[in-house]
């Protein structure tokens, strides 16, 4: 296994414009937002460190591709602190919903708070590599 300090994943920062036009209401069903790390800290226990890929980058990509709706899935690199995804949902103009990463000890009050913030599902990590 690699350490977070030695493994940094990035993404294509200037994707090409597709030749096809997506249908109205097109939905991206699984994306992650990462950071910015200065504001949304990464979990100490993680398998990699991603490059910052904040909400503004996601919004710009979706505009370029013609994607109108999206499900943001909380990444394990942020652990159970769902604030980066929550921030992206809050500023997404009603086009974004989320799947939160929660601990087994999550309370009903926290689930209600997440639902009010735009999360519609939860995930758990039972596999050690995540």
XYZ file of N, CA and C in Angstrom, residues 42-47 76-77 130:
27
model
N -8.257 16.661 4.257
C -8.339 15.245 3.934
C -8.194 14.439 5.223
N -8.787 13.261 5.239
C -8.683 12.379 6.398
C -7.239 11.920 6.558
N -6.796 11.807 7.783
C -5.433 11.336 8.034
C -5.249 9.914 7.521
N -6.252 9.067 7.703
C -6.199 7.677 7.237
C -6.840 7.608 5.859
N -6.006 7.666 4.826
C -6.493 7.591 3.449
C -5.431 6.899 2.610
N -5.821 6.400 1.446
C -4.886 5.658 0.600
C -4.241 6.499 -0.483
N -13.899 8.881 0.265
C -13.248 8.394 1.482
C -12.053 9.250 1.874
N -11.455 9.990 0.939
C -10.288 10.795 1.315
C -10.657 11.941 2.247
N -10.413 1.249 1.515
C -11.119 2.513 1.325
C -11.048 3.320 2.598
